[in-house]
Amino acid sequence: MSLSIEPLLEDQVRPEWVDYNGHMNDAAYAGVFSLAVERLMEMLGITAAFRDQQQYSIYTLETHLCYLGEAHEGQELCVTVQLLDHDQKRLHVFFAMEDQDGNRLATSEQMLMGMDMQQGRPASFPAPIELSVKELAESQKDEPAPENAGRIIKIHRRSK
């Protein structure tokens, strides 16, 4: 897989993802972004075989999900990823979910951590994964920061 922001994940809204309001349930949005994390891991080289052999994985530390539009049963979904920052064991990523017309439906900003699964502790990326992370960063170095990145949850009050 190419290390770029090309579609990381493409899917359709499944019937079991639709709630009583007739659109995709909030948990399903989180589930789609979780699938996107798995695809990102595979893209970086952290496959099931790699995890078994190296006892190394990536865990999600923090997620900020913004719901921007409704998705309905059967609707096409496309998820892209942008690497905002990284160090030797963390990835700060921004996922965007769009429909087939390019309308943004949701975003998920996440902090991911490399983990030694045997020790249950954070660990630096193994050399081949570190190389993939650097390649991804290089391929996206000229991308502008996403508009919603770094948002803070708060109630905005009008001044009187």
mmCIF file of C-alpha atoms in Angstrom:
data_model
loop_
_atom_site.group_PDB
_atom_site.id
_atom_site.type_symbol
_atom_site.label_atom_id
_atom_site.label_comp_id
_atom_site.label_asym_id
_atom_site.label_seq_id
_atom_site.Cartn_x
_atom_site.Cartn_y
_atom_site.Cartn_z
ATOM 1 C CA MET A 1 0.000 0.000 0.000
ATOM 2 C CA SER A 2 1.247 3.471 -0.833
ATOM 3 C CA LEU A 3 2.162 5.730 2.061
ATOM 4 C CA SER A 4 -0.123 8.648 1.256
ATOM 5 C CA ILE A 5 -3.452 10.216 2.191
ATOM 6 C CA GLU A 6 -5.200 8.362 -0.601
ATOM 7 C CA PRO A 7 -8.283 6.533 0.650
ATOM 8 C CA LEU A 8 -7.191 4.428 3.563
ATOM 9 C CA LEU A 9 -10.568 2.744 3.899
ATOM 10 C CA GLU A 10 -13.596 2.483 1.642
ATOM 11 C CA ASP A 11 -16.853 0.924 2.821
ATOM 12 C CA GLN A 12 -20.616 1.320 2.802
ATOM 13 C CA VAL A 13 -22.904 2.109 5.702
ATOM 14 C CA ARG A 14 -24.053 -1.339 6.815
ATOM 15 C CA PRO A 15 -27.634 -1.970 7.975
ATOM 16 C CA GLU A 16 -26.447 -2.845 11.495
ATOM 17 C CA TRP A 17 -24.800 0.600 11.760
ATOM 18 C CA VAL A 18 -28.114 2.451 11.316
ATOM 19 C CA ASP A 19 -29.976 3.533 14.449
ATOM 20 C CA TYR A 20 -33.532 4.497 15.378
ATOM 21 C CA ASN A 21 -32.963 7.957 13.858
ATOM 22 C CA GLY A 22 -32.475 6.411 10.425
ATOM 23 C CA HIS A 23 -28.786 7.275 10.089
ATOM 24 C CA MET A 24 -25.450 5.851 11.130
ATOM 25 C CA ASN A 25 -25.132 5.435 14.895
ATOM 26 C CA ASP A 26 -22.437 7.420 16.697
ATOM 27 C CA ALA A 27 -20.701 4.203 17.794
ATOM 28 C CA ALA A 28 -20.537 3.085 14.162
ATOM 29 C CA TYR A 29 -18.592 6.232 13.246
ATOM 30 C CA ALA A 30 -16.085 5.323 15.968
ATOM 31 C CA GLY A 31 -16.022 1.761 14.644
ATOM 32 C CA VAL A 32 -15.218 2.903 11.115
ATOM 33 C CA PHE A 33 -12.367 5.045 12.443
ATOM 34 C CA SER A 34 -11.135 2.036 14.436
ATOM 35 C CA LEU A 35 -11.063 0.046 11.196
ATOM 36 C CA ALA A 36 -9.085 2.913 9.670
ATOM 37 C CA VAL A 37 -6.519 2.650 12.489
ATOM 38 C CA GLU A 38 -6.140 -1.044 11.651
ATOM 39 C CA ARG A 39 -5.576 -0.169 7.982
ATOM 40 C CA LEU A 40 -3.027 2.458 8.973
ATOM 41 C CA MET A 41 -1.206 -0.119 11.072
ATOM 42 C CA GLU A 42 -1.141 -2.523 8.117
ATOM 43 C CA MET A 43 0.058 0.266 5.819
ATOM 44 C CA LEU A 44 2.930 0.938 8.222
ATOM 45 C CA GLY A 45 3.794 -2.780 8.351
ATOM 46 C CA ILE A 46 2.124 -3.772 11.618
ATOM 47 C CA THR A 47 0.264 -6.764 10.232
ATOM 48 C CA ALA A 48 -1.150 -9.680 12.228
ATOM 49 C CA ALA A 49 2.012 -11.672 11.474
ATOM 50 C CA PHE A 50 4.210 -8.757 12.595
ATOM 51 C CA ARG A 51 2.239 -8.412 15.845
ATOM 52 C CA ASP A 52 2.567 -12.145 16.534
ATOM 53 C CA GLN A 53 6.290 -12.256 15.757
ATOM 54 C CA GLN A 54 7.363 -8.971 17.310
ATOM 55 C CA GLN A 55 4.739 -8.724 20.077
ATOM 56 C CA TYR A 56 4.361 -5.103 19.034
ATOM 57 C CA SER A 57 1.215 -3.128 18.276
ATOM 58 C CA ILE A 58 -0.286 0.340 18.358
ATOM 59 C CA TYR A 59 -2.820 1.392 20.982
ATOM 60 C CA THR A 60 -5.146 4.364 20.878
ATOM 61 C CA LEU A 61 -4.487 6.836 23.701
ATOM 62 C CA GLU A 62 -6.957 9.580 22.851
ATOM 63 C CA THR A 63 -9.674 10.249 20.305
ATOM 64 C CA HIS A 64 -11.596 13.387 19.409
ATOM 65 C CA LEU A 65 -14.475 12.534 17.078
ATOM 66 C CA CYS A 66 -16.512 15.252 15.361
ATOM 67 C CA TYR A 67 -19.834 14.382 13.725
ATOM 68 C CA LEU A 68 -20.362 16.702 10.779
ATOM 69 C CA GLY A 69 -23.020 15.017 8.654
ATOM 70 C CA GLU A 70 -25.415 12.104 8.559
ATOM 71 C CA ALA A 71 -24.579 8.861 6.795
ATOM 72 C CA HIS A 72 -27.385 6.561 5.675
ATOM 73 C CA GLU A 73 -27.658 2.858 4.924
ATOM 74 C CA GLY A 74 -25.836 1.853 1.749
ATOM 75 C CA GLN A 75 -24.015 5.173 1.462
ATOM 76 C CA GLU A 76 -20.402 4.964 0.315
ATOM 77 C CA LEU A 77 -17.782 6.044 2.837
ATOM 78 C CA CYS A 78 -14.144 6.961 2.284
ATOM 79 C CA VAL A 79 -11.629 7.546 5.091
ATOM 80 C CA THR A 80 -8.279 9.283 4.645
ATOM 81 C CA VAL A 81 -5.511 9.864 7.159
ATOM 82 C CA GLN A 82 -3.061 12.693 7.676
ATOM 83 C CA LEU A 83 -0.073 12.308 9.962
ATOM 84 C CA LEU A 84 0.081 15.561 11.922
ATOM 85 C CA ASP A 85 3.096 14.721 14.066
ATOM 86 C CA HIS A 86 5.146 11.814 15.348
ATOM 87 C CA ASP A 87 8.021 10.879 17.571
ATOM 88 C CA GLN A 88 9.801 7.574 18.200
ATOM 89 C CA LYS A 89 6.675 5.891 19.647
ATOM 90 C CA ARG A 90 3.645 8.121 19.043
ATOM 91 C CA LEU A 91 1.536 9.152 16.066
ATOM 92 C CA HIS A 92 -0.767 12.174 16.057
ATOM 93 C CA VAL A 93 -3.183 11.448 13.215
ATOM 94 C CA PHE A 94 -6.253 13.041 11.692
ATOM 95 C CA PHE A 95 -8.811 10.852 9.935
ATOM 96 C CA ALA A 96 -11.523 12.316 7.696
ATOM 97 C CA MET A 97 -14.642 10.412 6.610
ATOM 98 C CA GLU A 98 -16.377 11.585 3.448
ATOM 99 C CA ASP A 99 -19.262 10.413 1.324
ATOM 100 C CA GLN A 100 -19.032 9.583 -2.386
ATOM 101 C CA ASP A 101 -19.473 13.262 -3.286
ATOM 102 C CA GLY A 102 -16.596 14.417 -1.064
ATOM 103 C CA ASN A 103 -18.825 15.812 1.683
ATOM 104 C CA ARG A 104 -17.112 15.506 5.046
ATOM 105 C CA LEU A 105 -19.223 13.424 7.429
ATOM 106 C CA ALA A 106 -16.892 13.101 10.415
ATOM 107 C CA THR A 107 -13.328 13.530 11.612
ATOM 108 C CA SER A 108 -11.338 11.690 14.234
ATOM 109 C CA GLU A 109 -8.154 13.162 15.629
ATOM 110 C CA GLN A 110 -6.171 10.537 17.522
ATOM 111 C CA MET A 111 -3.010 9.982 19.499
ATOM 112 C CA LEU A 112 -1.642 6.489 18.925
ATOM 113 C CA MET A 113 1.150 4.819 20.900
ATOM 114 C CA GLY A 114 3.516 2.023 19.948
ATOM 115 C CA MET A 115 3.320 -0.779 22.524
ATOM 116 C CA ASP A 116 5.490 -3.712 23.541
ATOM 117 C CA MET A 117 2.711 -6.255 24.020
ATOM 118 C CA GLN A 118 4.841 -8.591 26.187
ATOM 119 C CA GLN A 119 5.791 -5.849 28.630
ATOM 120 C CA GLY A 120 2.499 -3.978 28.359
ATOM 121 C CA ARG A 121 4.498 -0.762 28.058
ATOM 122 C CA PRO A 122 5.035 1.959 25.461
ATOM 123 C CA ALA A 123 7.920 1.181 23.122
ATOM 124 C CA SER A 124 9.694 2.861 20.229
ATOM 125 C CA PHE A 125 8.707 1.852 16.727
ATOM 126 C CA PRO A 126 10.755 -1.070 15.407
ATOM 127 C CA ALA A 127 13.127 0.039 12.599
ATOM 128 C CA PRO A 128 10.911 -0.986 9.643
ATOM 129 C CA ILE A 129 7.869 0.719 11.197
ATOM 130 C CA GLU A 130 9.887 3.841 11.999
ATOM 131 C CA LEU A 131 10.970 3.974 8.355
ATOM 132 C CA SER A 132 7.345 3.700 7.193
ATOM 133 C CA VAL A 133 6.297 6.463 9.599
ATOM 134 C CA LYS A 134 9.053 8.717 8.246
ATOM 135 C CA GLU A 135 8.008 7.936 4.650
ATOM 136 C CA LEU A 136 4.407 8.812 5.460
ATOM 137 C CA ALA A 137 5.498 12.045 7.153
ATOM 138 C CA GLU A 138 7.662 12.959 4.158
ATOM 139 C CA SER A 139 4.825 12.245 1.701
ATOM 140 C CA GLN A 140 2.525 14.609 3.618
ATOM 141 C CA LYS A 141 4.957 17.345 4.659
ATOM 142 C CA ASP A 142 3.380 19.932 2.349
ATOM 143 C CA GLU A 143 -0.232 19.178 3.319
ATOM 144 C CA PRO A 144 -1.938 22.006 5.202
ATOM 145 C CA ALA A 145 -3.139 21.248 8.723
ATOM 146 C CA PRO A 146 -6.787 20.152 8.734
ATOM 147 C CA GLU A 147 -9.237 22.849 9.783
ATOM 148 C CA ASN A 148 -10.644 20.841 12.704
ATOM 149 C CA ALA A 149 -7.306 19.624 14.080
ATOM 150 C CA GLY A 150 -6.640 20.586 17.673
ATOM 151 C CA ARG A 151 -10.213 21.514 18.504
ATOM 152 C CA ILE A 152 -11.095 21.872 22.149
ATOM 153 C CA ILE A 153 -14.456 20.781 23.490
ATOM 154 C CA LYS A 154 -16.179 23.654 25.241
ATOM 155 C CA ILE A 155 -19.362 25.663 25.227
ATOM 156 C CA HIS A 156 -18.839 28.910 23.356
ATOM 157 C CA ARG A 157 -20.646 31.705 25.157
ATOM 158 C CA ARG A 158 -21.660 34.975 23.610
ATOM 159 C CA SER A 159 -20.503 38.130 25.330
ATOM 160 C CA LYS A 160 -23.282 40.332 26.671
#
